Coordinates of C-alpha atoms and ligand atoms in Angstrom, one line a residue:
X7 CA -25.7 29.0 -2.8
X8 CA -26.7 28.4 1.0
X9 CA -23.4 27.5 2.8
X10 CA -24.4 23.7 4.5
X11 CA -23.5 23.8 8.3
X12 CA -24.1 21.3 11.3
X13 CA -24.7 22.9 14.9
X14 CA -23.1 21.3 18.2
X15 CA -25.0 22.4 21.4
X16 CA -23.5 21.7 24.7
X17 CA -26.0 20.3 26.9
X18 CA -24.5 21.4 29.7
X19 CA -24.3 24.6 29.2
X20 CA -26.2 25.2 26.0
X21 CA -23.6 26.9 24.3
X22 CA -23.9 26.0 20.6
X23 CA -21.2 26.2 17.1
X24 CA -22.0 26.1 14.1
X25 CA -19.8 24.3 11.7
X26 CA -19.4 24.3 8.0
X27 CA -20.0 21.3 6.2
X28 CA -17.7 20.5 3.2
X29 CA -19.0 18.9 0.1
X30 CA -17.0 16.1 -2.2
X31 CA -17.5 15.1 -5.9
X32 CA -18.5 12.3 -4.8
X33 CA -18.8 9.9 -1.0
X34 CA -20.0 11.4 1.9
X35 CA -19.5 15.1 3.4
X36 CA -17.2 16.3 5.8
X37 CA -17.7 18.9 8.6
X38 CA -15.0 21.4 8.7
X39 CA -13.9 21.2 12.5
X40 CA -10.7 23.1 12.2
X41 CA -12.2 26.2 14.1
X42 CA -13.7 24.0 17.4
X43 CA -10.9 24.3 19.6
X44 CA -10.5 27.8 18.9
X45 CA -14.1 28.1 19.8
X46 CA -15.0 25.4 22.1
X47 CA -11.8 24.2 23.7
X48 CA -12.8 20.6 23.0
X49 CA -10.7 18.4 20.7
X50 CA -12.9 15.5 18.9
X51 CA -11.8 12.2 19.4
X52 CA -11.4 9.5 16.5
X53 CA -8.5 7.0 17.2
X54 CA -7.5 5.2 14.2
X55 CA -9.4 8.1 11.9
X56 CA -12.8 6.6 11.6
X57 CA -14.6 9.2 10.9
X58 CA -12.0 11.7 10.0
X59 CA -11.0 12.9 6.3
X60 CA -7.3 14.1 6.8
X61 CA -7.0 15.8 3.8
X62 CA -8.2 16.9 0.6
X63 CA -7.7 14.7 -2.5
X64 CA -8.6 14.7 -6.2
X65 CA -6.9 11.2 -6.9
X66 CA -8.4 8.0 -5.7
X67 CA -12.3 7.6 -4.7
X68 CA -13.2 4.4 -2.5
X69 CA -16.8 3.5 -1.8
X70 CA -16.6 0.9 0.3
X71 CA -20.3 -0.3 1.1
X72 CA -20.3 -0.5 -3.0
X73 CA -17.3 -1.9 -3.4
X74 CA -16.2 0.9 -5.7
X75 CA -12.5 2.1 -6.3
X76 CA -11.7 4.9 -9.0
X77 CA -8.1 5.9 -10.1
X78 CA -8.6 9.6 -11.1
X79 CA -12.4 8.8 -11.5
X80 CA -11.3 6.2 -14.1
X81 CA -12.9 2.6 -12.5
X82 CA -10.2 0.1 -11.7
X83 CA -12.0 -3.0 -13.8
X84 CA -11.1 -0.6 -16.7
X85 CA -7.8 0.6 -16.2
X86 CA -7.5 -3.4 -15.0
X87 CA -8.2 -4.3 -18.0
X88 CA -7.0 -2.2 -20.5
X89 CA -3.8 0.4 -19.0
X90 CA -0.1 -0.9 -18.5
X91 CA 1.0 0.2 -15.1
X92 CA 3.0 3.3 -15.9
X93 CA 0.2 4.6 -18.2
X94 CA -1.7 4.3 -14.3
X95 CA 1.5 5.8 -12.8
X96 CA 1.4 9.2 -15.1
X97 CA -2.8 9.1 -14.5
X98 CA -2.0 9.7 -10.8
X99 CA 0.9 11.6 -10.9
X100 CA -0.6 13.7 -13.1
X101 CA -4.5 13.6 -13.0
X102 CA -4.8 12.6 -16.6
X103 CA -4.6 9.6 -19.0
X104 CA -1.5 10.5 -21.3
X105 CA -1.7 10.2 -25.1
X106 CA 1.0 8.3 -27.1
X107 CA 3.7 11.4 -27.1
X108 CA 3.2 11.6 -23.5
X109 CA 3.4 8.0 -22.2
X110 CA 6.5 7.5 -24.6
X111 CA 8.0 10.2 -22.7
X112 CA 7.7 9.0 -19.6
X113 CA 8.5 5.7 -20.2
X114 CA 11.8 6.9 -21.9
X115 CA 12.1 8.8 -18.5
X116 CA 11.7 6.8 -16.4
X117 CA 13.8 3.7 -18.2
X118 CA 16.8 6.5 -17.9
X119 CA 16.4 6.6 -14.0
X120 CA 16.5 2.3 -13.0
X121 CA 20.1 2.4 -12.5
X122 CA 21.0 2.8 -8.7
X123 CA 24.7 4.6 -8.3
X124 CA 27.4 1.8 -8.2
X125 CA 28.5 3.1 -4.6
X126 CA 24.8 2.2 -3.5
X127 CA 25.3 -1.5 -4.1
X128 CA 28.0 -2.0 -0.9
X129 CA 25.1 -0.8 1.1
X130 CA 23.4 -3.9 0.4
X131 CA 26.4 -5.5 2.1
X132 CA 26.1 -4.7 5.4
X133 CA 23.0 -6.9 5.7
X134 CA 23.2 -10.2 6.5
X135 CA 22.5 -12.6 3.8
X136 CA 18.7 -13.5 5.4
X137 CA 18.2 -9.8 6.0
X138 CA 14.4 -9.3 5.4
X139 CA 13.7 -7.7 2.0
X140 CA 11.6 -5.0 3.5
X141 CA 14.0 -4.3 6.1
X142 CA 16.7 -4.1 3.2
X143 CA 14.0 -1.9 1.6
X144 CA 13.5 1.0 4.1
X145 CA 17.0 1.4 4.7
X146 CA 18.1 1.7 1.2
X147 CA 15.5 4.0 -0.3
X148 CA 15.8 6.1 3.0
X149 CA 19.4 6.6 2.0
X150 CA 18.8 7.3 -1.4
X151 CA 18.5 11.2 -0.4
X152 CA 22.1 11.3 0.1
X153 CA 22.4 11.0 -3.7
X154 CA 20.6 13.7 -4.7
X155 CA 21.4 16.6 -3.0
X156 CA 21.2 18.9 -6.2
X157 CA 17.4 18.0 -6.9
X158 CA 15.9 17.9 -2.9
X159 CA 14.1 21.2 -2.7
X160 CA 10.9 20.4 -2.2
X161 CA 9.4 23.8 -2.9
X162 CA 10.6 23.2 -6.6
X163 CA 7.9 21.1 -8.5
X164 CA 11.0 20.5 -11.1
X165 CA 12.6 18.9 -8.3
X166 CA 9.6 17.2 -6.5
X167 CA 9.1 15.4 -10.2
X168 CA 12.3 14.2 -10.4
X169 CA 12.5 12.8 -7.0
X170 CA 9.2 11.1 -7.7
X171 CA 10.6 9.7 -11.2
X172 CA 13.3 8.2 -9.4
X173 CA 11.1 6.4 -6.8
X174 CA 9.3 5.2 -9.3
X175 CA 12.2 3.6 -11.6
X176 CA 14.5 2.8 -8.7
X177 CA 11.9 0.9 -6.5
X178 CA 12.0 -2.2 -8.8
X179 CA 16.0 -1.9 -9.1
X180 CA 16.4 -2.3 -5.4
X181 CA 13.7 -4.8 -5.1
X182 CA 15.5 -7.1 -7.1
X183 CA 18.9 -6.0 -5.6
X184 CA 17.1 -7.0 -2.1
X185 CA 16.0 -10.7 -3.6
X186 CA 19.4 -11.2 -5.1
X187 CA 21.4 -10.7 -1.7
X188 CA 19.2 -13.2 0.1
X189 CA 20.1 -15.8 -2.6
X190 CA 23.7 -14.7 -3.0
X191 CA 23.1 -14.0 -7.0
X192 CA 25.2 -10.8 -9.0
X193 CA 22.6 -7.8 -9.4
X194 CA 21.5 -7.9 -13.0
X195 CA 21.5 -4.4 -14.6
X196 CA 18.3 -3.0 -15.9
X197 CA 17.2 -3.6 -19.4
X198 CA 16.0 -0.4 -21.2
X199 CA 14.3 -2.5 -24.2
X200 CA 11.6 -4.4 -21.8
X201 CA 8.8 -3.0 -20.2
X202 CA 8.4 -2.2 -16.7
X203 CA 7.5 -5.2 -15.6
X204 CA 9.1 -7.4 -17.7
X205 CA 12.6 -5.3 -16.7
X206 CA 11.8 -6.0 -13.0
X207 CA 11.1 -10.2 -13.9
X208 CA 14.5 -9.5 -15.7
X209 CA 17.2 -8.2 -12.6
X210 CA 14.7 -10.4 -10.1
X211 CA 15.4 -14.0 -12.4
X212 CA 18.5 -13.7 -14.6
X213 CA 21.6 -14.0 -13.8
X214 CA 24.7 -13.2 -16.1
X215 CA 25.1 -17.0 -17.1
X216 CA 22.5 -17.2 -19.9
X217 CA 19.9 -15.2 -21.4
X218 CA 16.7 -14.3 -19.6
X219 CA 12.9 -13.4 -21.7
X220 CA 10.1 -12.5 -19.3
X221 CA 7.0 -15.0 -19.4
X222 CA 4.6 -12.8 -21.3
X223 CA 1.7 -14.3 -19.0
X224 CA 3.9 -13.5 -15.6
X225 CA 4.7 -9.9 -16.9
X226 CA 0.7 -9.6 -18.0
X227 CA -0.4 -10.6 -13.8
X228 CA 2.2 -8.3 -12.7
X229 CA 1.5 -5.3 -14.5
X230 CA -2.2 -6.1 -13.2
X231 CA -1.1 -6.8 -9.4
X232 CA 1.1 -3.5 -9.7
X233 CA -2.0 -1.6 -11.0
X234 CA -4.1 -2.8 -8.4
X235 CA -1.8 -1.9 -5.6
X236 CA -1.0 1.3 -6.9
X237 CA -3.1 3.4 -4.7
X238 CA -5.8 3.1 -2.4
X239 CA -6.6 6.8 -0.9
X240 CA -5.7 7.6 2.6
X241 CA -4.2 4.1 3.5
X242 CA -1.5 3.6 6.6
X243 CA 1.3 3.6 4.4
X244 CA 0.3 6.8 2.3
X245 CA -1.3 8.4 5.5
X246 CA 2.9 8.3 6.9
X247 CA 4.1 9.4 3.5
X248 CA 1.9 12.3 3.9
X249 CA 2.7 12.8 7.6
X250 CA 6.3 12.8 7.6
X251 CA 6.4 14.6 4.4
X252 CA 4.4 17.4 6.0
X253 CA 7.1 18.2 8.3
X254 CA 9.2 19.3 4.7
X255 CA 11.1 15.8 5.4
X256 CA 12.9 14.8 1.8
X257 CA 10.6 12.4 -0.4
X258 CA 13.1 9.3 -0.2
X259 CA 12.9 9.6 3.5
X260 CA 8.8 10.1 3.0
X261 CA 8.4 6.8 0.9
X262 CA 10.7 5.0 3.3
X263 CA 8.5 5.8 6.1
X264 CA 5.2 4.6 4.2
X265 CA 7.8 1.2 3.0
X266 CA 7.5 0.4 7.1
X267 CA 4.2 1.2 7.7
X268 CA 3.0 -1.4 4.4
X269 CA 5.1 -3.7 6.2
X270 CA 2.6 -4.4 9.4
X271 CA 0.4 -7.4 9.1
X272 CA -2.9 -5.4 9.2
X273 CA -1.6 -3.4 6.0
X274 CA 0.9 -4.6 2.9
X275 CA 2.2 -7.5 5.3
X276 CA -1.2 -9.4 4.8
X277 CA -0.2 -11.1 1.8
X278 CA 2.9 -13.0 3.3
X279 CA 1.0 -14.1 6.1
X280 CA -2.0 -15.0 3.6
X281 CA 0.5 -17.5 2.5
X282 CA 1.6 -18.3 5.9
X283 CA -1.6 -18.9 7.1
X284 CA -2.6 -21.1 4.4
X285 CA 0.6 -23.1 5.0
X286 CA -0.6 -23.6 8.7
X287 CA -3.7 -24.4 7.9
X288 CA -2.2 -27.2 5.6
X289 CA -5.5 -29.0 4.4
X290 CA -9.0 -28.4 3.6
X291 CA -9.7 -30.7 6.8
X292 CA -8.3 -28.0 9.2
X293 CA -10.4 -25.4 8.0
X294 CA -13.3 -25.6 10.1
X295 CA -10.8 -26.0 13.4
X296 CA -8.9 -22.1 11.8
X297 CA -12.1 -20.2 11.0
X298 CA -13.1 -21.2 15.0
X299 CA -9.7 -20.0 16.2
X300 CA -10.6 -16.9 14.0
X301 CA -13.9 -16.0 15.6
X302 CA -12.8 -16.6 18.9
X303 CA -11.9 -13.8 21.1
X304 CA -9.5 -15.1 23.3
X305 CA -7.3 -16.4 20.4
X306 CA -5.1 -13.6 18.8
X307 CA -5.4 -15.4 15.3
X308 CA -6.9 -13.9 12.3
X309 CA -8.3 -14.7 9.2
X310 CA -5.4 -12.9 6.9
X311 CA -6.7 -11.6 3.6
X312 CA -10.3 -10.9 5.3
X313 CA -11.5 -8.0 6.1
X314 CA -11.0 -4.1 5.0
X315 CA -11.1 -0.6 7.6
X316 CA -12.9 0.6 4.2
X317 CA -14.9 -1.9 2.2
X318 CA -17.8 -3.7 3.5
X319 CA -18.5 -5.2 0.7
X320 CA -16.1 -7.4 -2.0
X321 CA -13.1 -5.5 -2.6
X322 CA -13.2 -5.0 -6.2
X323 CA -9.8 -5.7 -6.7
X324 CA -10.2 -9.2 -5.1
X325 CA -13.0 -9.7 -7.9
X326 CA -10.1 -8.8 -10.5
X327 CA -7.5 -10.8 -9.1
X328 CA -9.1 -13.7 -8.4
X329 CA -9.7 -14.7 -11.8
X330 CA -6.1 -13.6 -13.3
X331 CA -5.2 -16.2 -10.0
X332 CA -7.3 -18.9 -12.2
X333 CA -5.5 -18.3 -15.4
X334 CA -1.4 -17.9 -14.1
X335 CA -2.1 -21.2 -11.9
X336 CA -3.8 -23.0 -15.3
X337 CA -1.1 -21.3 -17.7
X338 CA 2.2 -22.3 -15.5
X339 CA 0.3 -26.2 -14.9
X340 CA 2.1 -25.7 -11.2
X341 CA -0.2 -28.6 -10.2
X342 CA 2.2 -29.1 -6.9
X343 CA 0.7 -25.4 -6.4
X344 CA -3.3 -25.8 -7.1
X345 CA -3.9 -28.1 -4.0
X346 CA -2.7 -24.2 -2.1
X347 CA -5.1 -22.2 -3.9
X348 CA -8.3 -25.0 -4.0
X349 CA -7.4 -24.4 -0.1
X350 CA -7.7 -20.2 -0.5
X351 CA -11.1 -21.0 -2.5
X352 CA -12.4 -23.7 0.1
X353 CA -12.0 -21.0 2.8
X354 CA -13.5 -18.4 1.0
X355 CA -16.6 -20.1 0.4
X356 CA -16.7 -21.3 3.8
X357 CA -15.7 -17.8 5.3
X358 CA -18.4 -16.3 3.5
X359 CA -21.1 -18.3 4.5
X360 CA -20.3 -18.3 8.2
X361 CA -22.1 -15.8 10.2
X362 CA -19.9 -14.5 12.1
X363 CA -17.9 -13.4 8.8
X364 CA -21.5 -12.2 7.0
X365 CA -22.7 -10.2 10.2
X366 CA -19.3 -8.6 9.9
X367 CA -19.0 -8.0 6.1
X368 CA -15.5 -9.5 6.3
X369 CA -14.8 -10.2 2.9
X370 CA -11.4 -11.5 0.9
X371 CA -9.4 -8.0 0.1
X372 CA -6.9 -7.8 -2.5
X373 CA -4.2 -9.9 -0.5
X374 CA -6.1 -13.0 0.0
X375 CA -5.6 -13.4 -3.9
X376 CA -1.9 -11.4 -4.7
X377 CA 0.3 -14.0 -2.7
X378 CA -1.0 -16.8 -4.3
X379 CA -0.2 -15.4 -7.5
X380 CA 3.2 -14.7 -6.7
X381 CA 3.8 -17.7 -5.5
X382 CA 2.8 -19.3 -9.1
X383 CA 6.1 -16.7 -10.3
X384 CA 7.7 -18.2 -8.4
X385 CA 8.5 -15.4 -6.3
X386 CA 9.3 -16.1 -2.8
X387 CA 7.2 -15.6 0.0
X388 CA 9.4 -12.3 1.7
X389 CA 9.1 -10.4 -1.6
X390 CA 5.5 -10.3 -1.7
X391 CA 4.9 -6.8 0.4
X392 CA 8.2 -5.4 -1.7
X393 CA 6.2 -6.0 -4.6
X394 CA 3.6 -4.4 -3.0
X395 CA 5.8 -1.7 -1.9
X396 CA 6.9 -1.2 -6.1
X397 CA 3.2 -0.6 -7.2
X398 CA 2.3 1.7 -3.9
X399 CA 5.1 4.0 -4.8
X400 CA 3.4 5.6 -7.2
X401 CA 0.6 6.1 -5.2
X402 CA 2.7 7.7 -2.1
X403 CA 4.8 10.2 -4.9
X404 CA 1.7 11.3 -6.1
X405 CA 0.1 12.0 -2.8
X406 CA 3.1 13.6 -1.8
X407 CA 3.3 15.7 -4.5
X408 CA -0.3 16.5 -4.4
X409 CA 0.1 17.6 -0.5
X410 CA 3.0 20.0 -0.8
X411 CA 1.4 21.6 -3.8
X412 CA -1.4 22.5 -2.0
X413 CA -1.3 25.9 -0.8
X414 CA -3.4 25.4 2.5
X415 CA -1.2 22.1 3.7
X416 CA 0.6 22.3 7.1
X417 CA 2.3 20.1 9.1
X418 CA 0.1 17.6 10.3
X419 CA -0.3 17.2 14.1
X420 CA -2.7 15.6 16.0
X421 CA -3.7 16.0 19.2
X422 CA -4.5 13.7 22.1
X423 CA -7.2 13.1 25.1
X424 CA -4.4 12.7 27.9
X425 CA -5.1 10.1 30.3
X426 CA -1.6 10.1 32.4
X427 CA -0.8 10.8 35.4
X428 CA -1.5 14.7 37.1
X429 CA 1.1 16.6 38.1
X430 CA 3.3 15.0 40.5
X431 CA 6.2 16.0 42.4
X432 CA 9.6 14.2 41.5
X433 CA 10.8 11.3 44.3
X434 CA 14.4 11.3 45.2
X435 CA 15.8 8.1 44.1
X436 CA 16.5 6.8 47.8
X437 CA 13.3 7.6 49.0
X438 CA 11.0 5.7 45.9
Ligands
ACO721 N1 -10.5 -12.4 11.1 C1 -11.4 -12.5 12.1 N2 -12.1 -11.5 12.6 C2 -11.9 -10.3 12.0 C3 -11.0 -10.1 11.0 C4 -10.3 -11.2 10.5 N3 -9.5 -11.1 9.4 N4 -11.0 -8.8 10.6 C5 -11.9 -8.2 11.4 N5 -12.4 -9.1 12.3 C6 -13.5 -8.8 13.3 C7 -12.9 -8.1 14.5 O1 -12.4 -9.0 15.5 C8 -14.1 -7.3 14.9 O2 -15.0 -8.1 15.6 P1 -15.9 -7.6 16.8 O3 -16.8 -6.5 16.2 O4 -16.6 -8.7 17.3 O5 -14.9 -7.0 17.8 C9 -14.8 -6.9 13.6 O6 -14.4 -7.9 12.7 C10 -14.3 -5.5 13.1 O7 -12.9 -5.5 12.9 P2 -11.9 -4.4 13.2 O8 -10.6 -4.9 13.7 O9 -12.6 -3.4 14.2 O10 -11.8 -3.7 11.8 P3 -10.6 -2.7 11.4 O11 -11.3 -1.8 10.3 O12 -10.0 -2.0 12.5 O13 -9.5 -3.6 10.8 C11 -8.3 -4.9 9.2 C12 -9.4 -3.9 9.4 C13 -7.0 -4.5 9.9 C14 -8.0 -5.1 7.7 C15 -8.8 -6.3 9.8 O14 -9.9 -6.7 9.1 C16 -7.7 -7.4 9.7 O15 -6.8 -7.4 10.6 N6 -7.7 -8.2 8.6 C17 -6.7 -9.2 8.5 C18 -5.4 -8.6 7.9 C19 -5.5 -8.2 6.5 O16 -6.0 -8.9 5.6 N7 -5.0 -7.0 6.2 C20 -5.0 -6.5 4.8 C21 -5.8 -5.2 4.7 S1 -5.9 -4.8 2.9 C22 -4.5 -4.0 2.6 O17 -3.8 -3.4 3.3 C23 -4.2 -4.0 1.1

């Protein structure tokens, strides 16, 4: 087979390199720069990784001008419709659907790990009572590595598993924990005999006082939110996972880091301020006066929930959600609530018309549709990126694991066009 290369010529002084050009299964090719410097002295240039694949990857596939996304090649409609979100947990983790043994298994193994040690609770004390979720959230799952000293070598895949079982059973466990100290509730112990998400409905809404079943219908949109957040390639938040675990950092400390990059605006935190927007926005009859102070440039405000670095077309998880949004608002009868999503729908259809929105193929992503659904759960408005942050952890312990099992990984360190100052001599203070 003919080896594929590009060739760079220097104009100036007509030097050329030829590159290699590497090949996916599937999206577009990627040319192999990692000798350029050596020969060239040049570093290329791509802030915010535009054009740049980071890594190799066999477990998500995104094609964003087709509005395609593919879990382990499996499409997300399907897995949408048909998987529970830990079967989708064990396909990324481990690259294949499991059979009946195997997800029994795993969900016996990871039911064993959604207790957090009793000492772990007082942590949550030292937050005040409004303490944000998330902040709650990066502090105790970074601290979960002093725990588990015994299982943290990372050159062990025995260990690595573990650590990634644990992320994934804890995550909802401290989630709740997080909700429950902001409304001064007891922490309700996990219940082995419900599912995954009907466990996590169970510590977030009961309290010791009477007995608790999880809506089957609020269990059914979670386990399809959770599946639908549960990876999305080379994203921020996995991008840091990935980063800082390249360094050999512990994967509670990894995950931690991705739990502050989801928490940004332009990321995980879209969704909360999808529902603060729409709050702002208040009635149909202010939506022309927001989608003006959205295209104009000298106003910092944004459309939340539009827009995507990768799709340029609908985000096929928007598609999904946006009819489960339809059947939790018509199943719950929250009619105080539909006025709120007939807003969200107005603005689509406005936003999509508008030309300034079409020209740019800003379309509703995933969390123009997710808050809206929470809200119906009646989960409040600062949970919505932990929830986020629940699904995406099996996403980031599978990319972790994927990274450090790869022989060729290093740790990851970019360079930079330097713009500074030159050298300068140092001014004595008295003389400045
Ligand atoms: N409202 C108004 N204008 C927008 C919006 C928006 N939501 N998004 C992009 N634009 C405009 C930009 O101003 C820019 O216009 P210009 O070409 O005239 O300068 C153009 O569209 C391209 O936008 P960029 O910012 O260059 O696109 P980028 O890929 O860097 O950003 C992002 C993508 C961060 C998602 C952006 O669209 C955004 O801020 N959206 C709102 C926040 C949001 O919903 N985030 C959730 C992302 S999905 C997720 O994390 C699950």
């Amino acid at each position: 087979m003919v080896e594929k290369t590009v060739t760079l010529t220097d104009k100036s002084t007509g030097k050329s390199v030829e590159l290699p050009v590497k090949d996916g299964v599937l999206g577009p090719s990627a040319v192999d720069i990692t000798t350029l410097y050596a020969q060239t002295g040049m570093f290329t240039f791509d802030p915010g990784f535009v054009s740049t694949a980071s890594c190799n990857s066999a477990i998500t596939f995104i094609d964003g001008d087709e509005g395609i996304l593919l879990y382990r090649g499996y499409p997300i409609e399907q897995l949408a419709e048909k998987a529970s979100f830990l079967e989708v947990a064990y396909l990324l983790l481990y690259g294949d659907l499991p059979d009946q043994a195997q997800l029994d298994n795993f969900k016996g193994l990871i039911s064993r790990h959604t207790m957090i040690n009793e000492t772990l609770k007082t942590f949550f004390d030292g937050f005040r009572y409004d303490a944000h979720p998330m902040a709650i959230m990066v502090g105790v799952v970074g601290s979960l590595s002093a725990f588990y000293h015994d299982s943290l070598d990372i050159h062990n895949p025995r260990h690595r598993e573990i650590s990634a079982h644990r992320l994934i059973a804890k995550m909802p466990t401290i989630a709740a924990a997080c909700f429950k100290h902001n409304v001064g509730e007891p922490f309700m112990y996990p219940r082995n005999d419900l599912g995954y998400c009907g466990n996590f409905l169970h510590m977030l809404f009961a309290t010791p006082c009477e007995d608790y079943e999880p809506d089957p219908l609020a269990e059914k949109a979670l386990n399809l939110l959770f599946i639908l957040h549960a990876d999305h390639e080379q994203n921020a938040s996995t991008s840091t996972v990935r980063l800082a675990g390249s360094s050999g950092a512990n994967p509670f400390a990894c995950v931690a880091s991705g739990i502050a990059s989801l928490w940004g605006p332009a990321h995980g935190g879209a969704n909360e301020a999808v529902l603060a927007m729409l709050e702002e926005i208040g009635d149909v009859s202010n939506i022309d006066k927001y989608i003006a102070k959205a295209k104009d440039k000298d106003d910092a405000f944004r459309l939340m929930g539009f827009g995507h670095r990768v799709y340029k077309n609908y985000d096929p998880r928007a598609k999904i959600i946006r009819q489960v949004c339809h059947q939790v608002l018509d199943h719950l009868r929250s009619t105080s609530r539909h006025p709120m999503f007939e807003l969200a729908l107005r603005l689509e259809e406005i936003a999509l018309q508008d030309e300034y929105f079409v020209e740019r193929k800003l379309y509703p992503n995933v969390d123009f549709y997710s808050g809206i659904i929470y809200r119906a759960l009646g989960i409040p408005t600062n949970m919505f990126t932990v929830m986020f942050a629940i699904a995406r952890t099996a996403g980031w312990v599978s990319h972790w694991m994927e990274m450090i099992a790869d022989p060729q990984h290093r740790i990851s360190r970019p360079r930079q066009l330097y713009i500074g100052e030159k050298r300068r001599d140092f001014v004595p203070l008295n003389e400045r």
